[in-house]
Each structure stands twice: as structure tokens, then as C-alpha cells.
CSV table of C-alpha atoms in Angstrom, one decimal:
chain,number,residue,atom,x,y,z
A,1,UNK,CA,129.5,102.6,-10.4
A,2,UNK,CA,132.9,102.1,-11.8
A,3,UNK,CA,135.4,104.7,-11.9
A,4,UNK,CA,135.7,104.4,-15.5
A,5,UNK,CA,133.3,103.0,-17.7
A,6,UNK,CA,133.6,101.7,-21.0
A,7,UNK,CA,131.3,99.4,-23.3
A,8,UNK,CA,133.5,96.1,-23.5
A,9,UNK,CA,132.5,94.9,-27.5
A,10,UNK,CA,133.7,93.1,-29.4
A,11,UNK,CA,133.3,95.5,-32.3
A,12,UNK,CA,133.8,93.5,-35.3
A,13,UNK,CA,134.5,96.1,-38.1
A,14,UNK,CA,136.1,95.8,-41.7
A,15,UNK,CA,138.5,97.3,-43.3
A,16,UNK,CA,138.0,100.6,-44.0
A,17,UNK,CA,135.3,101.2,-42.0
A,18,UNK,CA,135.3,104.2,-39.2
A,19,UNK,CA,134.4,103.1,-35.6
A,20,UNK,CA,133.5,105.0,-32.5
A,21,UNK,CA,134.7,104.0,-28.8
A,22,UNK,CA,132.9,106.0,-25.8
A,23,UNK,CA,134.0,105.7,-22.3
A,24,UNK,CA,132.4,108.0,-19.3
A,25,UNK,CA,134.5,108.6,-16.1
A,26,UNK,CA,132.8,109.4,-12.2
A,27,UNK,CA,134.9,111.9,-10.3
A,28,UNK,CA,134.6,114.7,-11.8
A,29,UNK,CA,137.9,116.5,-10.7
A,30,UNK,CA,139.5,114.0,-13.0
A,31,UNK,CA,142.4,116.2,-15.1
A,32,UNK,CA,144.3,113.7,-17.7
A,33,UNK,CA,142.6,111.2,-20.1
A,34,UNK,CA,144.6,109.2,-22.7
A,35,UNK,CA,143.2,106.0,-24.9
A,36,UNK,CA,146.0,103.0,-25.0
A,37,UNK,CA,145.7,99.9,-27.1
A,38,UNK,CA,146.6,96.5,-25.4
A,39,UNK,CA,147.3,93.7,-27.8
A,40,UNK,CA,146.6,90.4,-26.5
A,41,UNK,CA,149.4,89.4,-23.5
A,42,UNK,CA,151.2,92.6,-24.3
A,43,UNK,CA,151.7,95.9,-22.3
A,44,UNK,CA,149.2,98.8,-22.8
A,45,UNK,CA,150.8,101.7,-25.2
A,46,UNK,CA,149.8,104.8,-25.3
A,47,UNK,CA,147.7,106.1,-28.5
A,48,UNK,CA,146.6,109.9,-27.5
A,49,UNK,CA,146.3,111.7,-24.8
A,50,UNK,CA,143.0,114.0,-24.6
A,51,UNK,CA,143.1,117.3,-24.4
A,52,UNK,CA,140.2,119.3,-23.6
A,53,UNK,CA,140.0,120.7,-27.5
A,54,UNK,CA,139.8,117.6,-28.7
A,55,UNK,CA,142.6,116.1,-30.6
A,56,UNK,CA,143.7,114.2,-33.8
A,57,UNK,CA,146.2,112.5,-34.9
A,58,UNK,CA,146.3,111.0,-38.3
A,59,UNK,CA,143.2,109.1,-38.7
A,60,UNK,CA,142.5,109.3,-34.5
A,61,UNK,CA,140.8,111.4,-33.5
A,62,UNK,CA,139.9,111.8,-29.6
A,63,UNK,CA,137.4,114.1,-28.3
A,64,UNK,CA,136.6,115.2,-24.0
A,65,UNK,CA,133.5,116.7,-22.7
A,66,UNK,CA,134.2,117.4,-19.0
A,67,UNK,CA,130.7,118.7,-18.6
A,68,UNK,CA,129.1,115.3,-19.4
A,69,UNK,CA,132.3,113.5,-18.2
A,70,UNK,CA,132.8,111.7,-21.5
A,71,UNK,CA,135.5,110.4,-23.9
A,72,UNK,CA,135.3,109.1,-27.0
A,73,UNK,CA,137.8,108.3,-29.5
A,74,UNK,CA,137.0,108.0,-33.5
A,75,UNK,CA,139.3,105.7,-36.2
A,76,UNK,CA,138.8,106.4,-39.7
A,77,UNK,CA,139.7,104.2,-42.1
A,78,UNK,CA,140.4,100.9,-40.0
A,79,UNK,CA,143.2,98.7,-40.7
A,80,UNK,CA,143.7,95.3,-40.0
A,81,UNK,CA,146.8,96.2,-37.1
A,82,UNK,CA,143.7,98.2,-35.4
A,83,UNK,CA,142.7,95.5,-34.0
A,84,UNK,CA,143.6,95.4,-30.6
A,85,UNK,CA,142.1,96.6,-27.0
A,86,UNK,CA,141.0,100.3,-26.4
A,87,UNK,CA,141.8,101.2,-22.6
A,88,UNK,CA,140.6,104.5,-21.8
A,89,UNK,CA,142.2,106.1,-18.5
A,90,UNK,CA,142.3,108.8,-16.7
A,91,UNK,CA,144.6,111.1,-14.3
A,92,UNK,CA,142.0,112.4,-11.6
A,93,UNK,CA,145.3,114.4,-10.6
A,94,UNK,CA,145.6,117.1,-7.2
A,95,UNK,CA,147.9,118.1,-5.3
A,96,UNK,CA,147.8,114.8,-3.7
A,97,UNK,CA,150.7,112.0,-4.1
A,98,UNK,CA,147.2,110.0,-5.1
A,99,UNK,CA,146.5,112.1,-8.2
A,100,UNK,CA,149.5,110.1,-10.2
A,101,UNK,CA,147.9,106.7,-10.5
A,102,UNK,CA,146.4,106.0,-13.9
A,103,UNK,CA,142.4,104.6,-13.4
A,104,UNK,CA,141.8,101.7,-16.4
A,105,UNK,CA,138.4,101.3,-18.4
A,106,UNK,CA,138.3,97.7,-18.5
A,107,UNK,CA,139.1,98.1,-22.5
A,108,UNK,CA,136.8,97.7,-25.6
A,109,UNK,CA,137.8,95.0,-28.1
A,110,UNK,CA,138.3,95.9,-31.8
A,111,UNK,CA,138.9,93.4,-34.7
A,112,UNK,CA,139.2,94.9,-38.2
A,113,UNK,CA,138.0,92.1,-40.4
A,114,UNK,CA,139.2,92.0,-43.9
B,1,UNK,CA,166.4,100.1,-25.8
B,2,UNK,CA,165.3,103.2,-24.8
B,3,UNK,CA,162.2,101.8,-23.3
B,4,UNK,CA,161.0,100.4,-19.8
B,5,UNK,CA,162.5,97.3,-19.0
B,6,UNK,CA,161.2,94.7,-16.8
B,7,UNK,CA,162.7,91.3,-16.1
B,8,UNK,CA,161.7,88.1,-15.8
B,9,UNK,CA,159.2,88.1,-18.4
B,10,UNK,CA,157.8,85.3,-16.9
B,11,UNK,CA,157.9,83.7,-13.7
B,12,UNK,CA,156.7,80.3,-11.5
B,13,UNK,CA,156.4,80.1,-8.0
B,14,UNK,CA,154.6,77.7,-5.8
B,15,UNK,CA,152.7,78.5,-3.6
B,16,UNK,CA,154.6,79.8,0.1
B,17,UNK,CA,158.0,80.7,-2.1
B,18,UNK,CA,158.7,84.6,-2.9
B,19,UNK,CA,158.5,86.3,-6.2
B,20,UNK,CA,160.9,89.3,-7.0
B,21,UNK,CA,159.8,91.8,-9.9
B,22,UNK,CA,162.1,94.5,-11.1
B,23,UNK,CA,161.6,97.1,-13.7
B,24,UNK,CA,163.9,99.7,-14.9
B,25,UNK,CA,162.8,102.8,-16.3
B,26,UNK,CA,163.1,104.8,-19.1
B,27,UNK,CA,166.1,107.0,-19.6
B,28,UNK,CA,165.7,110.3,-17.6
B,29,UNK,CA,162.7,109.4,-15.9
B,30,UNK,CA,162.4,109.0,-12.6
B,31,UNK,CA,159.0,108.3,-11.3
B,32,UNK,CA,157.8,104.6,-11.1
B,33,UNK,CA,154.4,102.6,-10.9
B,34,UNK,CA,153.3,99.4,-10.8
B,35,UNK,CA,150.3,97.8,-12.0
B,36,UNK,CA,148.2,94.8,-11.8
B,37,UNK,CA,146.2,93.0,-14.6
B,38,UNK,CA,144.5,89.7,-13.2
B,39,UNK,CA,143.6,87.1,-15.8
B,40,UNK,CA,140.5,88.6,-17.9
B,41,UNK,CA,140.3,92.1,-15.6
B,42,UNK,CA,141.9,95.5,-16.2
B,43,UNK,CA,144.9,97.5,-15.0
B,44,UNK,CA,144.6,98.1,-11.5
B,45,UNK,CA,147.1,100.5,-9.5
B,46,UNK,CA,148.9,99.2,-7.0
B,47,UNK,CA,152.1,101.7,-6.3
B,48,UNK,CA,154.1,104.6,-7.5
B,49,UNK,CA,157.7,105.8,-6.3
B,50,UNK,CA,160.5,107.7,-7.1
B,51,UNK,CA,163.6,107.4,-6.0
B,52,UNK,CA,163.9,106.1,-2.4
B,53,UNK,CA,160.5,107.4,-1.6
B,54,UNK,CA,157.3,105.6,-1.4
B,55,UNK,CA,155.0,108.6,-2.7
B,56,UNK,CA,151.4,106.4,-2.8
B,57,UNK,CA,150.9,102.7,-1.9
B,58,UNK,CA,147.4,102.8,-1.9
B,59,UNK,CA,146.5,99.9,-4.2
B,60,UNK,CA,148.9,97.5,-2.6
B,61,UNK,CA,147.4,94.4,-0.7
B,62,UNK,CA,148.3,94.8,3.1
B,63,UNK,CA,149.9,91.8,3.4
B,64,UNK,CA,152.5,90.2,1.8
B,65,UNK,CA,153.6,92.8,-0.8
B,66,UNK,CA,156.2,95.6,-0.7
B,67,UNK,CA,158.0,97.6,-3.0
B,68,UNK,CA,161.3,99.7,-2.9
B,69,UNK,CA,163.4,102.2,-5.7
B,70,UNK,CA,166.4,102.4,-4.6
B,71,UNK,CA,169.1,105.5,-5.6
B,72,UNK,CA,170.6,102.8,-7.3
B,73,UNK,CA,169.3,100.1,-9.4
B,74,UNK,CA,165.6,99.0,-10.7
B,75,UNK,CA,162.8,99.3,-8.5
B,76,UNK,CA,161.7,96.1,-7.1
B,77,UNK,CA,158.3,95.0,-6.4
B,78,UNK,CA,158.5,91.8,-3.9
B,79,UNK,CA,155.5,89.8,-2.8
B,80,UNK,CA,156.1,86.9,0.1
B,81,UNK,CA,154.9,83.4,0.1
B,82,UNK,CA,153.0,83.8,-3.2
B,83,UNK,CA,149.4,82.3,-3.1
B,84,UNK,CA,147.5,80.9,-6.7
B,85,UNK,CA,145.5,84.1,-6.7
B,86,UNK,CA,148.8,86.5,-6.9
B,87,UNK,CA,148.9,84.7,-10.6
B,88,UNK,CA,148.8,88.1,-13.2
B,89,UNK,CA,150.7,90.4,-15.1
B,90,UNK,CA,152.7,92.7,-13.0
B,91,UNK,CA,153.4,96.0,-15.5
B,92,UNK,CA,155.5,99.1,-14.7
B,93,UNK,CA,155.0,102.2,-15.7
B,94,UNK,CA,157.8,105.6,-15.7
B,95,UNK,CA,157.2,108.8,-16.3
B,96,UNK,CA,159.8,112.1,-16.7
B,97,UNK,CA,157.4,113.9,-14.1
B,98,UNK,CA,155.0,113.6,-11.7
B,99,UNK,CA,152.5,115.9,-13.2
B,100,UNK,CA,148.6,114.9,-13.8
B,101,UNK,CA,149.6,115.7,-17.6
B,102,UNK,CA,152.7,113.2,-17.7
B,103,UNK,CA,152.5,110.2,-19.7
B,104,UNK,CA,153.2,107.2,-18.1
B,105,UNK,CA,154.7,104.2,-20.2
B,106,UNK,CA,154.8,100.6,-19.5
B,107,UNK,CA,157.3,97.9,-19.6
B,108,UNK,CA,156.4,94.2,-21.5
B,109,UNK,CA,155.4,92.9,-18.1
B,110,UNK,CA,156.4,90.3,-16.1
B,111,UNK,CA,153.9,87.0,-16.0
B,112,UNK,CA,153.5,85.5,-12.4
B,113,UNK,CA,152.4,81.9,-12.4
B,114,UNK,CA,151.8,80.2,-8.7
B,115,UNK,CA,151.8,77.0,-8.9
């Protein structure tokens, strides 16, 4: 089973619409999650990190559920520039110098048709 | 530029000659990592420092590659007598702490072609 699991698309959406991303991780001790977007042959930037509360930010809007080990993340009202790579990744963190590496989904692809 | 710098952008080898990466971090931060994307895979981890210290090398291939941060200077990731399968995107990451909780944020990547 992969580390971190996420369902690979392509989601082809239009503009406007609101699309879901889920991603479930395995080790349970894992302590940070964040969503970045990739563009193609560009570096991954950081979107959201994912706080156990669940978080939004503008029309993001990130949710955790330790208990089921899942993450999604929610756009509302897509725009064209959404379209891009969702990496989901997680911190499993410790004491350890280990718990500093980031573990990659293998991304989902999004393109926002107009 | 505030942001991670990493240089060259791209790079060609053949096959047997070395390959030197370096990345510079952002402002004030001081903890390093390097990543590996192979063509159509994810981010894999290979290595994260801080200054002069090797903290975790677990994702590093045993052979061939290394990587230093010195007190001065960018941190350099160096791989020996490339082969065609070292061909990827070599990303760097910094962060201001070494926290579970800190962000980590990545440089433009360098692009390794072996020849």
C-alpha cells in the first residue's frame, strides 16, 4: 500500500464548477498535511496546510479526519488558472531527524475547461 | 528574490561525467531538502540538512550520490558518474524550522539530462 494515496484523474471540470480531491495516508502517527499544486515542469507550491479543524481559504477549503486517515480538499468556483496538479503530502513528524521529510501523493490532475 | 534559488536550471551530462546541484535557501531559513521527481512519478525524498550537518539521508541512493551545506554558501547535492536513469528533476526545499508543522518551500528545480 502506498504511503499516500491519491486518485490520479484527470478531472476535467468547467468553469465554475466545485470539485473535490481525496487523498488517504497509512501511518497513522502522521502529524502535518498540506495540498500543493504542480503546474506542468514547474516546482510544487504550497496551497494549504491542513489543520485538524479543517481549514479555508478563500474558495479552498481543506478538511482532515485523522480517525479515517483522510484528506480532502474542496474548490469552489473553478477558474481556468486551477488547472494544475493537486499533491497531497504529509509530515508523519517525531522526535526523529526522519519525521522532516515531506511524503508525496502522486498528484491528481485538474483542468478547468471553459 | 526572496525565494529558493537553485541553479542550473537545467543540466546535460553523459553518462560517467559528474553533475553538481546547488540550491540556496530562503532568507532566514536554515533547514534544507532535496527531492527527486523522475519523469511521470512523484516527489520522492532523498535528504535534508542544516548547516554542516547531515540530519537524515535516508532516501539517498547508496552509491554515487552525496550532499553537503556548508556554514557558507548553498548546499550542494553532487552525484558521480551520472548514469541515463539519474535523468529527473532535482527540487530543494527550505524551511525556517525543523518542526513537523513547518512549511517547506521549493526552488524552480534543476533538470538533469544524461546523455
Amino acid at each position: 500500500r502506498k504511503e499516500v494515496e491519491q486518485d490520479p484523474g484527470p478531472f476535467n471540470v468547467p468553469e465554475g464548477a466545485t470539485v473535490a480531491f481525496n487523498c488517504t495516508y497509512s501511518n497513522s502517527a502522521s502529524q502535518s498535511f498540506f495540498w500543493y499544486r504542480q503546474d506542468c515542469r514547474k516546482e510544487p507550491k504550497l496551497l494549504m496546510s491542513v489543520y485538524s479543524s479543517g481549514n479555508e481559504d478563500g474558495r479552498f477549503t481543506a478538511q482532515l479526519n485523522r480517525a479515517s486517515q483522510y484528506i480532502s480538499l474542496l474548490i469552489r468556483d473553478s477558474k481556468l488558472s486551477d488547472s494544475a496538479t493537486y499533491l497531497c503530502v504529509v509530515n508523519q513528524g517525531g522526535a526523529s531527524g526522519s519525521a522532516r521529510q515531506l511524503t508525496f501523493g502522486s498528484g491528481t490532475q485538474l483542468t478547468v475547461l471553459p | 528574490n526572496a525565494g529558493v534559488m537553485q541553479n542550473p536550471r537545467h543540466l546535460v551530462r553523459r553518462r560517467g561525467q559528474e553533475a553538481r546541484l546547488r540550491c540556496s535557501p530562503m532568507k532566514g531559513h536554515s533547514h534544507v531538502y532535496w527531492y527527486r521527481q523522475l519523469p511521470e512519478e512523484g516527489l520522492k525524498f532523498m535528504v535534508y540538512l542544516q548547516k554542516e550537518n547531515i540530519i537524515d539521508e535516508s532516501g539517498m541512493p547508496k552509491e554515487r550520490f552525496s550532499a553537503e551545506f556548508p556554514k557558507e554558501g548553498p548546499s550542494i547535492l553532487r552525484i558521480q558518474q551520472v548514469v541515463r536513469g539519474d535523468s529527473a528533476a532535482y527540487f530543494c526545499a527550505s524551511s525556517p524550522g525543523s518542526g513537523a508543522y513547518n512549511e517547506q518551500f521549493f526552488g524552480p528545480g534543476t533538470r538533469l539530462t544524461v546523455l
